[in-house]
């Protein structure tokens, strides 16, 4: 946590406090609620008043509910709260973020957690279907997803397909790619019919209207009778969902009378009035008391900004503030109506008033739909939204534009505040300090001549804060003169703001005059004259959105007016419509080689445990006696001298026990760690090299006390010059010593002889791992010999063991490192987990007590590093026929402040820079630059995606230079079987050319290319693009010694098998595959094989679970052990006959004193590449694939959607196709995020990472995946040379790069957009292709007039490193 603590200072006098106490002395001090059907009673003495619902649940052992982000952005903590809704007068089951909910908010309600709805022996249908439908991989997000689905089902037994998809808009998953979760969830929906049907949120199906309309469904294959219907899960195979058998709402709550509550202690006091009068009395007595409804912003302030509120008032149970009424000329809405109910109210209002008069409510409904997730909308309120006065609120512009009026009440008066006069400045309003927002009056629109629309653009469509939003209203006379107008924007100033010049210009103008639009656009340019370095950045983009929203509004209104005028832009109205997503897999791909167990689609062995919340992760380990909680004190400076660290204030705080830093290590040398280069320290000594570098750790008796202690540590710095970006590092020659090159042929000679030489720059940004379980560790010191057990969420047990031994001053044989499962890893826990383990071990040794630490999301992101940003300067020689002749490239990776694995990452980038293309002459060089940013590390693909992105970038740009279809250029240059790569490795079992043809044929690629061309010709502002991307990914650790594995297999008396191996389970299904291999080899049922955990005392000297090689390595090691056992058991099998059970065989062998344990081992043969000499084999084999993607972009806003993606992978003979399909879908969506949505930004002034949680860093959500998502495995081929376990191929990393097909399809669409405006320049598009980059790559007149030029010495607000 960042140093610096905010001292609580009462905002009112002591007399006011006494007045409040006397006012509330008769209030009850006991919470009463039900938890999973059981009554719970808590009083002020027994519970911390600051505690959240999540902290309470996990504290009493209900650890199924997870902590993923602590800001309501990931959904891992979702529970269901059932209550009588005073707005609807019905029972409602609300999915809620337990990490935000104050415990006082559940008084009088029924809390239901994932444990309460089912268990492994008796699962709820939602749990079972997600598990058996392969919807859970790492499983950390799964309980939250299950509870979101459960809430949906409890509120309506047959939801529509749209309701199912939108139920998860507040949940994130990093593993699955969402498709299997949606398939399982859609089994509960009523027949989907057409995805464009109005029931599914579409614009109307052609079958409903009787007409076949452009962009609507294809009658032949999307008829209403159901080709899209997901198969129903019915008995006897599955548990049937019966609403009548669900947890009943406790009868005790039906009779429960809400009482006013005063709950807490002298440091923190909660009040819960139940009437408006009680609330007003509290505000009168204590005006500064913090009012809390949904706690969606306050809890974040408390958690991350250390804000302290001594008196808080929970207002969510005041029925008077949750009413509404539809009047003749307005709708009156209680300030505390939750946003979910406001959605329903808006729908009723639209129906009641009709389309014209109901426009304000249509606008509100549209904005709410994309406002946060369902969990937030279930508790958030319009009054809370207004009172926080956020400049990017989605609702505030609509309230202002519709001329809504706030009714504010205090004990002494009621006042009306027009919304146009409510916002006074940044986060300040006209609300009197002793008043509350009681109601909001929203006028209906006029029946004729008034038009209101709302717009929003964000980085991600669902559950994202706006970059810019707007509500635009105009009222026209019969002669089309503007009588009144409101143009209200958010995200363009410190407050919600009216475009005054544009409004002034428009009044009295004739709407249908062509000059009107031009005049308003010019006026808007003056209204929003942003400077280049404006806070929040994106000056040109934000300005273009302001102009683009009005442009769209103008033509939407003209279209609706049905005016016959000469110039009307038909394509401007309307935003991108997303359909209900579907997908299919080839379920017969493995039939030709299925065995008894191997080759069959078995669910993940832990999936059901994960769905019921019974799967244990590191922080779920029960709290140990005398355990302390650690919180790191992290540097807030990017580069500085440490002048002093003052811990006195921290040590005086309640619960704080100890401070740990570099002085507590056995020797100064023990502070150094890192592999392969030991160039990083566990604790900073005299200098910090990045914001987020650990300085020390505070130990306390609870997480809250430790956090307070860490904030109280005062660190004094002296700033030093800092370097952030690759470009800065190159300029200042800030490099690490690592330098590698690959040279084949004579590139210089080829450049002289070639017909063309083209050059360019490729840049790909970093990516946050965003595993749902952050770095976590529990260290348990033993009383003897310096022994220690380390439970760590790590991919690398042996390195954890080695460094813990180092920092504690003992040999490795005294340290046991263990992990049962990880809540995701993706490479981020290969080395970076060791930092936390080493620090916790140092602390545990010092205090001789167990120490636990689980990082907050923001801490994790600033300490654990990301995927390496790459910059490549390339030059390619090519002949007229498109044949590549030579490649020369300098490749730079941003390592951050230490080397970590950066050298190996850039090496793999160099080895994949050829893509799948034969280039006779190659000279590529790789350097890693040193910057003052967190040390970047391994991430799924490990430099391979960056290298292949460089390859596909130069292929795309060369094709444009040659005016040749890029698909043809790829085909011309594609490797053929047995040709050799630029590092001289022969390509065996080479199937990319075959898959390239198959994907084109199976997806009707040529016909779709023609359709895309026709679409682009017919549309001005919407463009579509297609891309067809191949991949090859080398499988092996590039460090040869890591290509080994061990295994231990025990057979017990009862015939059960215990397997241990060196790989860790992080959701990829490794344990599932390993148990299948053992069961197949030993000829036992799969249920008889068990893997308990991965531990350094069962299998020693393990390699990290990484490089997509774990199934190959550990699978062969297990098979080796099983073969030894089979040889020993062969005589008994022969003696007892083929029908003998393993129990009988093992029993007989045991009594003959036969060893029933075997230690297996495997090392990858043949590999041994030599850098420089360019000799030897680098990889054991290549996993291959091809993907086609089609997108549609909105060039007015930069918004986009992936219409379709088709993937075909060659995974050899799949051990488990269900696991492999999950890996392919998950990797593709993660890759799509890398190349489109996910953008890491640093705040230039402070040098700190800005994107440090789900609020600012966006990963793909449920409704970002391809609308049609098809995956198949290559079949009907031979794998003659593949010598892996079962002839399977590694599949974890290779599909990730195929997500770039979406990026290149966007680029294809942008080329069409640029041609629209006669621009034929070759487009150089950086990754990620964010909406901002998409919009700024267009060259239309709107974006040109919005351009904000950089002035001399002016710097951007944010920077990408």
Tab-separated table of C-alpha atoms in Angstrom, residues 595-906:
chain	number	residue	atom	x	y	z
A	595	UNK	CA	-9.144	-45.013	-26.192
A	596	UNK	CA	-10.833	-46.277	-23.044
A	597	UNK	CA	-10.185	-42.960	-21.298
A	598	UNK	CA	-7.617	-40.947	-23.260
A	599	UNK	CA	-9.034	-39.012	-26.194
A	600	UNK	CA	-12.464	-38.564	-24.608
A	601	UNK	CA	-14.016	-35.284	-23.517
A	602	UNK	CA	-13.971	-35.553	-19.727
A	603	UNK	CA	-14.816	-32.464	-17.656
A	604	UNK	CA	-12.127	-30.815	-15.566
A	605	UNK	CA	-11.764	-33.068	-12.509
A	606	UNK	CA	-12.137	-30.173	-10.055
A	607	UNK	CA	-14.860	-28.311	-11.969
A	608	UNK	CA	-17.732	-29.340	-9.712
A	609	UNK	CA	-15.758	-28.477	-6.562
A	610	UNK	CA	-15.010	-25.103	-8.096
A	611	UNK	CA	-18.671	-24.544	-8.965
A	612	UNK	CA	-19.800	-25.338	-5.421
A	613	UNK	CA	-17.124	-23.270	-3.708
A	614	UNK	CA	-15.478	-26.306	-2.127
A	615	UNK	CA	-12.217	-26.013	-4.103
A	616	UNK	CA	-9.500	-24.598	-1.874
A	617	UNK	CA	-7.085	-21.868	-2.985
A	618	UNK	CA	-4.134	-20.468	-1.070
A	619	UNK	CA	-6.018	-17.775	0.839
A	620	UNK	CA	-8.816	-20.253	1.623
A	621	UNK	CA	-6.461	-22.186	3.936
A	622	UNK	CA	-7.975	-21.790	7.424
A	623	UNK	CA	-6.314	-19.175	9.602
A	624	UNK	CA	-3.631	-20.713	11.798
A	625	UNK	CA	-3.023	-20.084	15.480
A	626	UNK	CA	-0.889	-16.943	16.068
A	627	UNK	CA	-0.990	-16.126	12.354
A	628	UNK	CA	-0.036	-12.620	11.269
A	629	UNK	CA	-1.061	-10.785	8.113
A	630	UNK	CA	1.536	-9.009	6.040
A	631	UNK	CA	1.135	-5.926	3.863
A	632	UNK	CA	4.030	-4.614	1.822
A	633	UNK	CA	5.137	-1.017	1.849
A	634	UNK	CA	5.797	-0.161	-1.782
A	635	UNK	CA	7.704	2.630	-3.436
A	636	UNK	CA	5.610	5.478	-4.788
A	637	UNK	CA	8.494	6.805	-6.888
A	638	UNK	CA	9.690	5.496	-10.238
A	639	UNK	CA	13.351	6.179	-9.429
A	640	UNK	CA	14.626	7.709	-6.247
A	641	UNK	CA	17.180	7.572	-3.477
A	642	UNK	CA	15.763	6.241	-0.213
A	643	UNK	CA	16.508	8.999	2.278
A	644	UNK	CA	14.670	7.469	5.216
A	645	UNK	CA	11.993	5.052	6.331
A	646	UNK	CA	10.130	6.003	9.512
A	647	UNK	CA	8.055	3.221	11.055
A	648	UNK	CA	7.314	4.835	14.441
A	649	UNK	CA	3.773	5.893	13.582
A	650	UNK	CA	2.956	2.477	12.191
A	651	UNK	CA	4.231	0.560	15.209
A	652	UNK	CA	1.972	2.548	17.544
A	653	UNK	CA	-1.215	1.535	15.715
A	654	UNK	CA	-3.531	-1.145	17.149
A	655	UNK	CA	-2.716	-4.677	16.057
A	656	UNK	CA	0.622	-3.875	14.413
A	657	UNK	CA	3.272	-6.361	15.534
A	658	UNK	CA	6.440	-6.021	13.481
A	659	UNK	CA	8.305	-4.359	10.632
A	660	UNK	CA	10.378	-6.451	8.226
A	661	UNK	CA	12.957	-5.207	5.730
A	662	UNK	CA	16.398	-6.063	4.303
A	663	UNK	CA	18.001	-5.917	7.751
A	664	UNK	CA	16.152	-9.133	8.643
A	665	UNK	CA	17.899	-11.256	6.027
A	666	UNK	CA	20.765	-13.557	7.073
A	667	UNK	CA	23.243	-11.797	4.735
A	668	UNK	CA	23.156	-8.900	2.268
A	669	UNK	CA	23.613	-11.465	-0.520
A	670	UNK	CA	20.380	-13.205	0.519
A	671	UNK	CA	18.469	-10.126	-0.631
A	672	UNK	CA	19.282	-10.815	-4.285
A	673	UNK	CA	17.073	-12.979	-6.467
A	674	UNK	CA	16.128	-13.528	-10.088
A	675	UNK	CA	16.519	-16.164	-12.759
A	676	UNK	CA	18.524	-16.578	-14.840
A	677	UNK	CA	20.155	-13.289	-13.736
A	678	UNK	CA	20.198	-12.527	-10.040
A	679	UNK	CA	19.742	-8.757	-10.396
A	680	UNK	CA	16.705	-7.949	-8.259
A	681	UNK	CA	16.280	-7.439	-4.519
A	682	UNK	CA	13.466	-8.617	-2.260
A	683	UNK	CA	13.664	-5.369	-0.280
A	684	UNK	CA	14.912	-2.025	-1.560
A	685	UNK	CA	18.081	-0.939	0.217
A	686	UNK	CA	19.310	2.532	-0.743
A	687	UNK	CA	17.488	3.153	-4.004
A	688	UNK	CA	14.121	2.332	-5.607
A	689	UNK	CA	13.941	1.677	-9.329
A	690	UNK	CA	10.219	1.557	-9.955
A	691	UNK	CA	6.939	2.578	-8.369
A	692	UNK	CA	5.687	-0.565	-6.670
A	693	UNK	CA	9.070	-1.901	-5.548
A	694	UNK	CA	8.866	-3.480	-2.060
A	695	UNK	CA	10.620	-1.556	0.704
A	696	UNK	CA	9.405	-3.612	3.649
A	697	UNK	CA	6.434	-5.385	5.187
A	698	UNK	CA	4.203	-4.533	8.129
A	699	UNK	CA	2.912	-7.501	10.156
A	700	UNK	CA	-0.317	-7.199	12.106
A	701	UNK	CA	-3.044	-9.329	13.603
A	702	UNK	CA	-5.470	-8.612	10.736
A	703	UNK	CA	-5.402	-7.474	7.153
A	704	UNK	CA	-7.052	-4.157	8.024
A	705	UNK	CA	-4.547	-3.402	10.782
A	706	UNK	CA	-1.680	-4.338	8.486
A	707	UNK	CA	-2.991	-2.051	5.753
A	708	UNK	CA	-3.337	0.832	8.194
A	709	UNK	CA	0.181	0.160	9.450
A	710	UNK	CA	1.644	0.080	5.952
A	711	UNK	CA	0.018	3.400	5.134
A	712	UNK	CA	1.478	4.902	8.298
A	713	UNK	CA	5.072	4.105	7.326
A	714	UNK	CA	6.669	7.363	6.197
A	715	UNK	CA	9.161	7.054	3.353
A	716	UNK	CA	11.355	9.988	2.360
A	717	UNK	CA	12.738	10.039	-1.187
A	718	UNK	CA	15.089	12.064	-3.313
A	719	UNK	CA	13.962	11.904	-6.931
A	720	UNK	CA	16.310	10.598	-9.631
A	721	UNK	CA	15.854	10.702	-13.430
A	722	UNK	CA	13.502	8.003	-14.715
A	723	UNK	CA	13.060	6.233	-18.058
A	724	UNK	CA	9.685	4.754	-18.999
A	725	UNK	CA	9.212	3.968	-22.686
A	726	UNK	CA	11.140	1.828	-25.150
A	727	UNK	CA	11.796	4.892	-27.275
A	728	UNK	CA	13.260	6.820	-24.315
A	729	UNK	CA	15.459	3.842	-23.418
A	730	UNK	CA	16.786	3.544	-26.975
A	731	UNK	CA	17.563	7.266	-27.062
A	732	UNK	CA	19.405	7.055	-23.742
A	733	UNK	CA	20.964	3.663	-24.595
A	734	UNK	CA	19.496	2.093	-21.481
A	735	UNK	CA	19.959	-1.614	-22.181
A	736	UNK	CA	20.607	-4.790	-20.244
A	737	UNK	CA	23.637	-6.760	-21.486
A	738	UNK	CA	21.529	-9.511	-23.087
A	739	UNK	CA	21.892	-9.456	-26.888
A	740	UNK	CA	20.893	-12.200	-29.328
A	741	UNK	CA	20.650	-12.500	-33.075
A	742	UNK	CA	19.632	-15.021	-35.710
A	743	UNK	CA	21.376	-14.820	-39.052
A	744	UNK	CA	20.662	-16.956	-42.096
A	745	UNK	CA	21.788	-16.275	-45.670
A	746	UNK	CA	22.918	-12.862	-46.834
A	747	UNK	CA	20.218	-10.298	-46.148
A	748	UNK	CA	22.264	-7.322	-47.349
A	749	UNK	CA	22.877	-8.897	-50.751
A	750	UNK	CA	19.201	-9.815	-51.064
A	751	UNK	CA	18.148	-6.221	-50.410
A	752	UNK	CA	20.311	-5.059	-53.315
A	753	UNK	CA	18.830	-7.612	-55.728
A	754	UNK	CA	15.154	-7.446	-54.759
A	755	UNK	CA	12.478	-5.655	-56.766
A	756	UNK	CA	11.163	-3.848	-53.672
A	757	UNK	CA	12.387	-3.002	-50.207
A	758	UNK	CA	9.820	-1.872	-47.673
A	759	UNK	CA	10.352	-0.826	-44.080
A	760	UNK	CA	8.213	-0.024	-41.108
A	761	UNK	CA	7.735	-0.090	-37.366
A	762	UNK	CA	5.630	-2.557	-35.421
A	763	UNK	CA	4.639	-1.829	-31.844
A	764	UNK	CA	2.653	-4.039	-29.497
A	765	UNK	CA	1.755	-2.962	-25.984
A	766	UNK	CA	1.984	-4.930	-22.774
A	767	UNK	CA	-0.785	-6.906	-21.137
A	768	UNK	CA	-1.755	-7.536	-17.534
A	769	UNK	CA	-2.185	-11.199	-16.614
A	770	UNK	CA	-5.329	-10.437	-14.615
A	771	UNK	CA	-5.505	-13.895	-13.109
A	772	UNK	CA	-8.558	-13.683	-10.870
A	773	UNK	CA	-6.612	-14.911	-7.824
A	774	UNK	CA	-3.907	-12.385	-7.045
A	775	UNK	CA	-0.503	-13.404	-5.697
A	776	UNK	CA	-1.023	-15.154	-2.368
A	777	UNK	CA	1.158	-16.928	0.165
A	778	UNK	CA	0.903	-18.591	3.578
A	779	UNK	CA	4.202	-19.421	5.307
A	780	UNK	CA	4.273	-21.725	8.329
A	781	UNK	CA	7.550	-21.949	10.272
A	782	UNK	CA	8.217	-25.208	12.125
A	783	UNK	CA	9.772	-25.391	15.582
A	784	UNK	CA	12.757	-27.511	14.538
A	785	UNK	CA	15.815	-27.070	12.301
A	786	UNK	CA	14.545	-23.983	10.503
A	787	UNK	CA	11.897	-26.028	8.681
A	788	UNK	CA	9.176	-24.149	6.888
A	789	UNK	CA	6.081	-24.928	4.832
A	790	UNK	CA	5.255	-22.462	2.088
A	791	UNK	CA	1.802	-22.511	0.536
A	792	UNK	CA	2.116	-20.265	-2.497
A	793	UNK	CA	0.003	-19.526	-5.533
A	794	UNK	CA	2.952	-20.267	-7.790
A	795	UNK	CA	3.787	-21.986	-11.046
A	796	UNK	CA	7.318	-22.584	-9.820
A	797	UNK	CA	7.635	-24.659	-6.644
A	798	UNK	CA	11.335	-25.440	-6.899
A	799	UNK	CA	12.399	-21.828	-7.324
A	800	UNK	CA	10.087	-20.872	-4.459
A	801	UNK	CA	11.772	-23.532	-2.326
A	802	UNK	CA	15.276	-22.414	-3.297
A	803	UNK	CA	14.748	-18.709	-2.558
A	804	UNK	CA	12.851	-19.303	0.671
A	805	UNK	CA	15.825	-21.419	1.777
A	806	UNK	CA	18.101	-18.526	0.819
A	807	UNK	CA	16.238	-15.818	2.739
A	808	UNK	CA	15.866	-18.035	5.831
A	809	UNK	CA	19.451	-19.271	5.790
A	810	UNK	CA	18.759	-23.008	5.588
A	811	UNK	CA	19.196	-25.751	3.019
A	812	UNK	CA	16.407	-26.533	0.559
A	813	UNK	CA	15.671	-29.840	2.294
A	814	UNK	CA	14.204	-27.879	5.209
A	815	UNK	CA	11.697	-26.072	2.997
A	816	UNK	CA	8.536	-27.637	1.599
A	817	UNK	CA	6.665	-25.563	-0.987
A	818	UNK	CA	3.149	-26.612	-1.871
A	819	UNK	CA	0.231	-25.601	-4.037
A	820	UNK	CA	-3.112	-27.296	-4.549
A	821	UNK	CA	-4.368	-25.093	-7.341
A	822	UNK	CA	-3.949	-21.589	-8.695
A	823	UNK	CA	-6.731	-19.200	-9.572
A	824	UNK	CA	-5.049	-18.555	-12.910
A	825	UNK	CA	-1.398	-17.950	-13.708
A	826	UNK	CA	-0.666	-17.378	-17.415
A	827	UNK	CA	3.044	-17.004	-16.636
A	828	UNK	CA	2.564	-14.256	-14.070
A	829	UNK	CA	3.253	-16.683	-11.244
A	830	UNK	CA	6.290	-18.349	-12.837
A	831	UNK	CA	8.845	-16.036	-11.237
A	832	UNK	CA	6.995	-13.052	-9.782
A	833	UNK	CA	5.316	-15.150	-7.081
A	834	UNK	CA	8.778	-15.705	-5.572
A	835	UNK	CA	9.038	-12.077	-4.496
A	836	UNK	CA	6.038	-12.419	-2.179
A	837	UNK	CA	7.067	-15.869	-0.925
A	838	UNK	CA	10.560	-14.646	-0.066
A	839	UNK	CA	9.283	-11.592	1.799
A	840	UNK	CA	6.665	-13.600	3.735
A	841	UNK	CA	9.243	-16.246	4.619
A	842	UNK	CA	11.622	-13.585	5.896
A	843	UNK	CA	8.800	-12.222	8.029
A	844	UNK	CA	7.762	-15.646	9.327
A	845	UNK	CA	11.314	-16.466	10.328
A	846	UNK	CA	11.679	-13.165	12.179
A	847	UNK	CA	8.496	-13.498	14.269
A	848	UNK	CA	8.438	-17.331	14.357
A	849	UNK	CA	4.759	-17.229	13.546
A	850	UNK	CA	2.739	-18.087	10.442
A	851	UNK	CA	2.448	-15.184	7.988
A	852	UNK	CA	-0.182	-14.733	5.320
A	853	UNK	CA	-0.421	-12.233	2.488
A	854	UNK	CA	-2.754	-11.931	-0.467
A	855	UNK	CA	-2.130	-8.890	-2.608
A	856	UNK	CA	-4.837	-6.413	-3.459
A	857	UNK	CA	-5.426	-6.151	-7.188
A	858	UNK	CA	-3.663	-2.790	-7.429
A	859	UNK	CA	-0.671	-4.096	-5.466
A	860	UNK	CA	-0.493	-7.151	-7.676
A	861	UNK	CA	-0.503	-5.139	-10.869
A	862	UNK	CA	2.223	-2.717	-9.803
A	863	UNK	CA	4.517	-5.359	-8.300
A	864	UNK	CA	4.219	-8.439	-10.484
A	865	UNK	CA	4.925	-7.134	-13.975
A	866	UNK	CA	3.113	-7.657	-17.271
A	867	UNK	CA	3.643	-8.948	-20.793
A	868	UNK	CA	6.594	-7.230	-22.464
A	869	UNK	CA	5.818	-4.343	-24.805
A	870	UNK	CA	7.747	-4.807	-28.062
A	871	UNK	CA	9.024	-2.361	-30.654
A	872	UNK	CA	10.451	-3.604	-33.951
A	873	UNK	CA	12.035	-1.692	-36.780
A	874	UNK	CA	11.791	-3.976	-39.787
A	875	UNK	CA	12.943	-3.973	-43.394
A	876	UNK	CA	11.801	-6.581	-45.924
A	877	UNK	CA	12.912	-7.348	-49.465
A	878	UNK	CA	10.259	-8.742	-51.799
A	879	UNK	CA	9.993	-9.412	-55.522
A	880	UNK	CA	7.176	-8.382	-57.848
A	881	UNK	CA	5.597	-11.825	-57.583
A	882	UNK	CA	5.220	-11.376	-53.833
A	883	UNK	CA	8.017	-13.753	-52.845
A	884	UNK	CA	9.828	-12.581	-49.727
A	885	UNK	CA	13.600	-12.375	-50.166
A	886	UNK	CA	15.014	-10.973	-46.937
A	887	UNK	CA	14.130	-9.723	-43.485
A	888	UNK	CA	16.196	-7.407	-41.317
A	889	UNK	CA	14.850	-6.316	-37.940
A	890	UNK	CA	15.854	-4.777	-34.663
A	891	UNK	CA	13.565	-5.941	-31.890
A	892	UNK	CA	13.346	-4.228	-28.506
A	893	UNK	CA	11.445	-5.450	-25.457
A	894	UNK	CA	10.726	-3.341	-22.384
A	895	UNK	CA	12.110	-5.446	-19.539
A	896	UNK	CA	11.263	-3.008	-16.767
A	897	UNK	CA	13.743	-2.408	-13.947
A	898	UNK	CA	15.174	-5.944	-13.747
A	899	UNK	CA	15.797	-8.688	-16.280
A	900	UNK	CA	13.578	-11.462	-14.890
A	901	UNK	CA	12.909	-13.697	-17.931
A	902	UNK	CA	13.133	-10.860	-20.454
A	903	UNK	CA	16.120	-12.311	-22.302
A	904	UNK	CA	14.281	-15.561	-23.012
A	905	UNK	CA	11.170	-13.616	-23.990
A	906	UNK	CA	12.991	-11.579	-26.645
